[in-house]
Short mmCIF file of C-alpha atoms in Angstrom, two decimals:
data_model
loop_
_atom_site.label_atom_id
_atom_site.label_comp_id
_atom_site.label_asym_id
_atom_site.label_seq_id
_atom_site.Cartn_x
_atom_site.Cartn_y
_atom_site.Cartn_z
CA UNK A 19 109.25 101.73 130.10
CA UNK A 20 108.77 102.62 126.73
CA UNK A 21 105.30 101.72 125.69
CA UNK A 22 106.50 99.49 122.73
CA UNK A 23 107.84 97.06 125.34
CA UNK A 24 104.59 96.83 127.04
CA UNK A 25 102.17 94.76 124.24
CA UNK A 26 103.94 92.39 122.80
CA UNK A 27 102.87 89.54 125.40
CA UNK A 28 99.39 89.12 124.03
CA UNK A 29 100.39 87.91 120.38
CA UNK A 30 102.03 84.54 121.37
CA UNK A 31 102.14 84.64 125.14
CA UNK A 32 104.63 85.87 127.14
CA UNK A 33 108.23 86.76 125.73
CA UNK A 34 110.61 87.60 128.53
CA UNK A 35 108.54 88.57 131.13
CA UNK A 36 106.69 90.99 128.60
CA UNK A 37 110.06 93.51 128.12
CA UNK A 38 110.18 92.46 124.26
CA UNK A 39 108.94 92.42 120.40
CA UNK A 40 107.06 89.69 119.28
CA UNK A 41 106.34 89.05 115.86
CA UNK A 42 105.24 85.51 114.42
CA UNK A 43 107.66 83.91 117.42
CA UNK A 44 110.40 86.49 116.90
CA UNK A 45 111.44 87.79 119.91
CA UNK A 46 113.52 91.60 119.86
CA UNK A 47 114.36 92.90 123.35
CA UNK A 48 115.67 95.94 124.07
CA UNK A 49 119.25 95.06 123.94
CA UNK A 50 118.65 93.47 120.23
CA UNK A 51 117.75 96.67 119.35
CA UNK A 52 120.30 98.31 120.83
CA UNK A 53 122.48 96.18 119.16
CA UNK A 54 120.61 96.98 115.46
CA UNK A 55 121.54 100.22 115.84
CA UNK A 56 125.00 100.02 116.72
CA UNK A 57 126.12 97.61 113.91
CA UNK A 58 123.95 100.03 111.23
CA UNK A 59 126.33 102.79 113.11
CA UNK A 60 129.52 101.17 112.87
CA UNK A 61 128.53 100.51 109.10
CA UNK A 62 128.25 103.96 108.02
CA UNK A 63 131.22 105.06 109.97
CA UNK A 64 133.07 103.01 107.52
CA UNK A 65 131.70 103.85 104.68
CA UNK A 66 131.80 107.79 104.99
CA UNK A 67 133.74 109.50 102.94
CA UNK A 68 136.77 111.81 104.25
CA UNK A 69 135.21 115.05 102.93
CA UNK A 70 132.06 113.79 105.15
CA UNK A 71 129.73 112.67 102.34
CA UNK A 72 127.88 108.93 101.87
CA UNK A 73 128.22 107.28 98.25
CA UNK A 74 129.56 110.37 96.18
CA UNK A 75 130.71 113.69 97.07
CA UNK A 76 127.86 115.02 95.25
CA UNK A 77 124.96 113.16 97.40
CA UNK A 78 123.41 115.43 99.39
CA UNK A 79 120.19 113.53 99.74
CA UNK A 80 121.83 110.55 100.81
CA UNK A 81 124.25 112.52 103.13
CA UNK A 82 121.58 114.36 104.57
CA UNK A 83 119.45 111.51 105.40
CA UNK A 84 122.64 109.44 106.63
CA UNK A 85 123.31 112.64 109.18
CA UNK A 86 119.63 112.89 110.23
CA UNK A 87 119.50 109.07 110.97
CA UNK A 88 122.64 109.59 112.77
CA UNK A 89 121.24 112.53 114.73
CA UNK A 90 118.22 110.41 115.47
CA UNK A 91 119.81 107.96 117.00
CA UNK A 92 121.71 109.92 119.47
CA UNK A 93 125.03 110.82 117.91
CA UNK A 94 125.29 114.92 118.90
CA UNK A 95 126.63 117.54 116.15
CA UNK A 96 129.79 117.48 117.34
CA UNK A 97 130.20 113.83 117.20
CA UNK A 98 133.16 113.53 114.44
CA UNK A 99 131.54 111.39 111.78
CA UNK A 100 128.41 113.48 111.94
CA UNK A 101 130.57 116.75 112.56
CA UNK A 102 131.94 115.60 108.96
CA UNK A 103 128.75 115.66 107.39
CA UNK A 104 127.42 118.70 108.47
CA UNK A 105 130.43 120.54 107.43
CA UNK A 106 129.61 118.49 104.00
CA UNK A 107 126.16 119.79 104.01
CA UNK A 108 126.97 123.63 105.41
CA UNK A 109 129.69 123.57 102.15
CA UNK A 110 126.90 122.51 99.78
CA UNK A 111 124.78 125.52 100.36
CA UNK A 112 124.31 127.17 97.17
CA UNK A 113 123.71 131.19 96.63
CA UNK A 114 120.06 130.50 96.05
CA UNK A 115 119.65 129.06 99.67
CA UNK A 116 119.27 125.79 98.05
CA UNK A 117 121.66 123.00 99.81
CA UNK A 118 122.03 120.83 96.79
CA UNK A 119 125.07 119.51 94.27
CA UNK A 120 125.34 122.25 91.45
CA UNK A 121 124.12 120.44 88.74
CA UNK A 122 121.56 118.88 90.81
CA UNK A 123 118.29 118.15 89.28
CA UNK A 124 116.82 116.82 92.81
CA UNK A 125 117.27 120.68 94.28
CA UNK A 126 113.89 120.33 96.53
CA UNK A 127 114.97 116.63 97.52
CA UNK A 128 118.19 117.79 98.75
CA UNK A 129 117.41 120.85 100.13
CA UNK A 130 114.64 119.31 102.38
CA UNK A 131 116.39 116.53 103.71
CA UNK A 132 119.20 118.52 104.08
CA UNK A 133 117.70 121.36 106.00
CA UNK A 134 115.91 118.23 108.43
CA UNK A 135 119.45 117.50 109.39
CA UNK A 136 120.54 120.91 109.80
CA UNK A 137 117.38 121.00 112.24
CA UNK A 138 117.65 117.92 114.16
CA UNK A 139 121.46 118.87 114.76
CA UNK A 140 121.33 122.41 115.71
CA UNK A 141 118.73 122.77 118.33
CA UNK A 142 120.96 125.34 119.74
CA UNK A 143 120.41 127.87 116.70
CA UNK A 144 123.73 127.09 115.07
CA UNK A 145 122.47 126.63 111.50
CA UNK A 146 119.49 129.06 112.04
CA UNK A 147 121.31 131.48 109.12
CA UNK A 148 121.39 128.48 106.56
CA UNK A 149 118.37 126.94 107.34
CA UNK A 150 116.46 130.19 106.91
CA UNK A 151 117.78 130.80 103.60
CA UNK A 152 116.93 127.28 102.65
CA UNK A 153 113.39 127.93 103.67
CA UNK A 154 112.93 130.81 101.35
CA UNK A 155 114.74 128.70 98.48
CA UNK A 156 111.95 125.89 99.07
CA UNK A 157 109.03 128.52 99.19
CA UNK A 158 109.98 129.91 95.86
CA UNK A 159 110.30 126.28 94.38
CA UNK A 160 106.66 125.57 95.11
CA UNK A 161 104.26 125.51 92.66
CA UNK A 162 101.91 128.65 92.41
CA UNK A 163 101.40 131.75 90.34
CA UNK A 164 105.48 132.13 89.96
CA UNK A 165 105.35 128.99 87.99
CA UNK A 166 102.52 129.96 86.21
CA UNK A 167 99.62 127.76 87.14
CA UNK A 168 96.62 128.82 88.30
CA UNK A 169 94.95 127.63 91.95
CA UNK A 170 92.71 125.26 89.92
CA UNK A 171 95.59 123.47 88.40
CA UNK A 172 96.60 119.88 89.82
CA UNK A 173 99.78 121.20 90.11
CA UNK A 174 99.07 123.68 92.81
CA UNK A 175 100.92 124.04 96.02
CA UNK A 176 103.26 120.70 95.07
CA UNK A 177 106.62 120.44 94.95
CA UNK A 178 108.74 119.09 92.49
CA UNK A 179 112.35 117.97 91.74
CA UNK A 180 112.89 121.68 90.92
CA UNK A 181 110.62 124.32 89.62
CA UNK A 182 110.65 123.18 86.01
CA UNK A 183 109.63 119.45 86.81
CA UNK A 184 105.94 118.68 87.91
CA UNK A 185 105.35 118.36 91.54
CA UNK A 186 104.69 114.92 93.01
CA UNK A 187 103.58 113.76 96.55
CA UNK A 188 107.23 112.78 97.56
CA UNK A 189 108.82 116.09 97.26
CA UNK A 190 105.94 117.55 98.94
CA UNK A 191 105.83 115.70 101.71
CA UNK A 192 109.80 116.02 102.10
CA UNK A 193 108.72 119.71 101.88
CA UNK A 194 106.41 119.43 104.88
CA UNK A 195 108.53 117.63 106.98
CA UNK A 196 111.20 120.07 106.03
CA UNK A 197 109.46 122.87 107.18
CA UNK A 198 107.90 121.45 110.17
CA UNK A 199 111.07 120.25 111.48
CA UNK A 200 112.67 123.46 110.74
CA UNK A 201 109.75 125.14 113.16
CA UNK A 202 107.06 126.48 110.42
CA UNK A 203 103.67 126.26 111.85
CA UNK A 204 100.52 124.71 110.22
CA UNK A 205 98.74 127.82 109.09
CA UNK A 206 101.52 129.14 107.30
CA UNK A 207 100.74 129.98 103.53
CA UNK A 208 103.40 127.36 101.91
CA UNK A 209 101.95 124.74 104.19
CA UNK A 210 98.30 125.58 103.53
CA UNK A 211 99.49 125.63 99.53
CA UNK A 212 100.68 122.11 99.96
CA UNK A 213 97.66 121.09 101.66
CA UNK A 214 95.54 121.94 98.22
CA UNK A 215 97.90 119.76 96.26
CA UNK A 216 97.76 116.97 99.05
CA UNK A 217 94.20 116.50 98.92
CA UNK A 218 94.17 116.27 95.15
CA UNK A 219 96.39 113.50 95.48
CA UNK A 220 94.04 111.59 97.30
CA UNK A 221 91.59 108.72 95.98
CA UNK A 222 88.53 110.80 97.38
CA UNK A 223 85.79 112.76 95.56
CA UNK A 224 85.20 116.28 98.16
CA UNK A 225 85.07 119.82 97.92
CA UNK A 226 88.69 119.43 98.10
CA UNK A 227 89.49 116.79 95.08
CA UNK A 228 87.39 117.88 91.89
CA UNK A 229 89.80 116.36 89.49
CA UNK A 230 88.39 114.23 86.71
CA UNK A 231 89.47 110.97 88.27
CA UNK A 232 89.22 111.79 92.08
CA UNK A 233 86.30 109.42 92.55
CA UNK A 234 86.71 106.23 90.11
CA UNK A 235 88.73 104.30 92.64
CA UNK A 236 87.81 106.43 95.83
CA UNK A 237 89.58 104.50 98.51
CA UNK A 238 90.80 107.35 100.75
CA UNK A 239 94.54 106.06 99.53
CA UNK A 240 97.15 108.41 97.74
CA UNK A 241 98.62 108.42 94.28
CA UNK A 242 102.23 109.79 93.35
CA UNK A 243 100.80 113.38 91.80
CA UNK A 244 97.68 114.95 90.75
CA UNK A 245 99.31 117.12 88.33
CA UNK A 246 98.80 117.01 84.40
CA UNK A 247 96.28 114.39 84.63
CA UNK A 248 97.40 112.63 87.88
CA UNK A 249 99.70 109.39 87.89
CA UNK A 250 100.32 106.61 89.92
CA UNK A 251 103.37 104.23 90.54
CA UNK A 252 101.01 101.45 91.44
CA UNK A 253 99.28 101.94 87.61
CA UNK A 254 95.86 102.36 86.72
CA UNK A 255 92.22 100.51 86.77
CA UNK A 256 89.98 99.57 84.63
CA UNK A 257 87.80 102.90 84.76
CA UNK A 258 91.13 104.94 84.34
CA UNK A 259 91.34 105.63 88.14
CA UNK A 260 95.11 105.82 89.22
CA UNK A 261 95.63 103.39 92.15
CA UNK A 262 96.62 103.80 95.63
CA UNK A 263 99.54 102.47 97.56
CA UNK A 264 101.17 102.15 100.80
CA UNK A 265 104.36 104.81 100.98
CA UNK A 266 101.90 107.82 99.47
CA UNK A 267 99.14 107.17 101.48
CA UNK A 268 101.59 107.05 105.21
CA UNK A 269 102.93 110.22 103.35
CA UNK A 270 99.63 111.99 102.44
CA UNK A 271 98.70 111.51 105.94
CA UNK A 272 101.44 112.79 107.63
CA UNK A 273 101.41 115.93 105.65
CA UNK A 274 97.64 116.39 106.10
CA UNK A 275 98.42 116.66 109.72
CA UNK A 276 101.37 118.88 109.53
CA UNK A 277 99.01 121.01 107.67
CA UNK A 278 96.62 120.83 110.48
CA UNK A 279 94.10 118.58 109.80
CA UNK A 280 92.79 116.63 112.94
CA UNK A 281 92.00 113.22 112.83
CA UNK A 282 88.10 113.46 112.20
CA UNK A 283 88.52 115.33 109.27
CA UNK A 284 87.08 113.05 106.40
CA UNK A 285 90.23 113.43 104.34
CA UNK A 286 92.25 111.78 107.24
CA UNK A 287 89.57 109.67 108.37
CA UNK A 288 89.51 108.09 104.67
CA UNK A 289 93.25 108.05 104.59
CA UNK A 290 93.42 105.94 108.05
CA UNK A 291 90.67 103.51 107.02
CA UNK A 292 92.96 102.91 103.70
CA UNK A 293 95.37 101.85 106.29
CA UNK A 294 93.54 99.47 108.06
CA UNK A 295 92.36 97.51 105.22
CA UNK A 296 96.02 97.25 103.99
CA UNK A 297 98.04 97.30 107.16
CA UNK A 298 101.40 94.93 106.59
CA UNK A 299 105.06 94.99 106.72
CA UNK A 300 105.47 92.44 104.44
CA UNK A 301 105.31 94.86 101.57
CA UNK A 302 105.10 98.50 100.21
CA UNK A 303 100.85 97.64 99.28
CA UNK A 304 100.48 98.16 95.83
CA UNK A 305 104.27 98.21 94.87
CA UNK A 306 105.08 94.83 96.14
CA UNK A 307 108.98 95.22 97.34
CA UNK A 308 109.77 98.64 95.67
CA UNK A 309 110.48 101.26 97.43
CA UNK A 310 110.07 98.57 100.75
CA UNK A 311 112.24 100.68 103.51
CA UNK A 312 110.90 104.12 102.17
CA UNK A 313 107.20 103.00 103.26
CA UNK A 314 109.05 101.65 106.36
CA UNK A 315 110.42 104.96 107.48
CA UNK A 316 107.43 107.03 106.28
CA UNK A 317 104.73 104.48 108.09
CA UNK A 318 106.92 104.95 111.12
CA UNK A 319 107.06 108.57 111.32
CA UNK A 320 103.48 108.78 110.38
CA UNK A 321 102.40 106.47 113.14
CA UNK A 322 104.60 108.21 115.45
CA UNK A 323 103.48 111.77 114.62
CA UNK A 324 99.84 110.14 114.66
CA UNK A 325 100.85 109.01 118.42
CA UNK A 326 99.11 105.89 117.76
CA UNK A 327 100.37 103.00 120.03
CA UNK A 328 98.32 100.25 118.75
CA UNK A 329 96.82 100.24 115.40
CA UNK A 330 93.98 98.35 114.72
CA UNK A 331 93.39 97.06 111.30
CA UNK A 332 90.02 96.68 109.20
CA UNK A 333 89.35 93.09 110.58
CA UNK A 334 89.60 94.38 114.41
CA UNK A 335 93.44 92.91 115.29
CA UNK A 336 95.28 95.02 116.98
CA UNK A 337 99.13 95.29 116.26
CA UNK A 338 101.87 96.58 118.32
CA UNK A 339 102.92 98.35 115.03
CA UNK A 340 106.43 99.16 116.78
CA UNK A 341 107.14 95.76 117.81
CA UNK A 342 106.31 94.71 114.57
CA UNK A 343 108.28 97.05 112.50
CA UNK A 344 111.25 96.72 114.83
CA UNK A 345 110.83 92.77 114.60
CA UNK A 346 110.90 92.84 110.86
CA UNK A 347 114.01 94.99 110.72
CA UNK A 348 115.85 92.76 112.71
CA UNK A 349 115.09 89.70 110.23
CA UNK A 350 115.90 91.84 107.35
CA UNK A 351 119.41 93.20 108.50
CA UNK A 352 122.29 91.99 106.98
CA UNK A 353 125.52 90.65 108.89
CA UNK A 354 127.56 93.96 108.14
CA UNK A 355 124.88 95.65 109.60
CA UNK A 356 123.50 97.38 106.50
CA UNK A 357 120.12 96.88 105.04
CA UNK A 358 119.47 96.85 101.24
CA UNK A 359 116.56 96.19 98.54
CA UNK A 360 117.38 93.61 96.05
CA UNK A 361 114.02 95.09 94.48
CA UNK A 362 116.65 97.97 93.41
CA UNK A 363 114.37 100.98 92.53
CA UNK A 364 114.36 104.54 93.98
CA UNK A 365 118.24 104.07 94.94
CA UNK A 366 117.28 101.30 97.35
CA UNK A 367 119.97 99.26 96.11
CA UNK A 368 122.25 101.83 97.97
CA UNK A 369 122.99 100.26 101.78
CA UNK A 370 123.87 103.83 102.73
CA UNK A 371 120.54 105.30 101.96
CA UNK A 372 118.31 102.36 103.21
CA UNK A 373 120.22 102.12 106.17
CA UNK A 374 119.43 105.72 106.62
CA UNK A 375 115.85 104.30 106.30
CA UNK A 376 116.23 102.04 108.74
CA UNK A 377 117.81 103.95 111.42
CA UNK A 378 115.11 106.45 111.27
CA UNK A 379 112.47 104.07 111.37
CA UNK A 380 114.29 102.75 114.45
CA UNK A 381 114.26 105.64 116.32
CA UNK A 382 110.08 106.99 115.57
CA UNK A 383 109.46 103.17 116.68
CA UNK A 384 111.17 103.65 119.95
CA UNK A 385 109.51 107.34 120.70
CA UNK A 386 106.73 107.37 122.92
#
């Protein structure tokens, strides 16, 4: 029996003999979770374009995320809906090896997400050739001497939308996720270069981050980018620091683990402590409702990668995060099976994208 079904009882008493998730009185049993997934999958079946894409016939990133969500929800590569989307993604591979729309300015995002979908659907090796070409394309996009930056530059090791747009933590976390899922080890040069960038995106003054703003907040959380003097989507503090926020902190923590850092590394410990102080499912900490569903799926993936069973916040309260997250998503699901964010930023007004985020979050929450 899955671990997540065991610990809900302690929050407000027994709920269906302990075989349920419980959050603020809301019970979510295994059948409920299956029904949530079923309704979401039915929604995505209806919204798929005949050519295999979702949203538009150039939306490689959204289509890749939906495909990944379908596969993680149990659909195989030969499922008709998945097969159409995989054919679309393979057809979008460019001569460079990138998997993106021809005129896209989101080449890294799109290639990373498409590569993840192909890796998940192609465990039998059917997409190895496409993945190998995509890996090399991503390596070439990563910021280093090829982009004219020195190793002391805040941009070093990161990934941007393409080779011309400055790198950021969101693009970089997808780079590491794609490399990890396609079998690249932690000690690979691309992983280690990315770790330099990631460490500099953390509000933690250390030998790994000597950026001018590193110690101004020093709370262990993450910002959007350390490039070009640093930037946070959560704004700046009175002393010129860049505010940490939830989605990027989970992204940074997960990425550090992918690059080989252990739980006792000071960078990992500081990021974990930030999350303990800011644990919530009501909002994306520091950003309110903006990027909420991106936050949910990044949080779920990170805690699953860290093999966290019950998460203890800074006040000492233990959280069955799998139970709480699943119950929160059940609360937010629309009658037609989709999810969407009224705070429509970063494309979260698109129900195809947000439904994919939620299915990925649920899939990670269901893993042991």
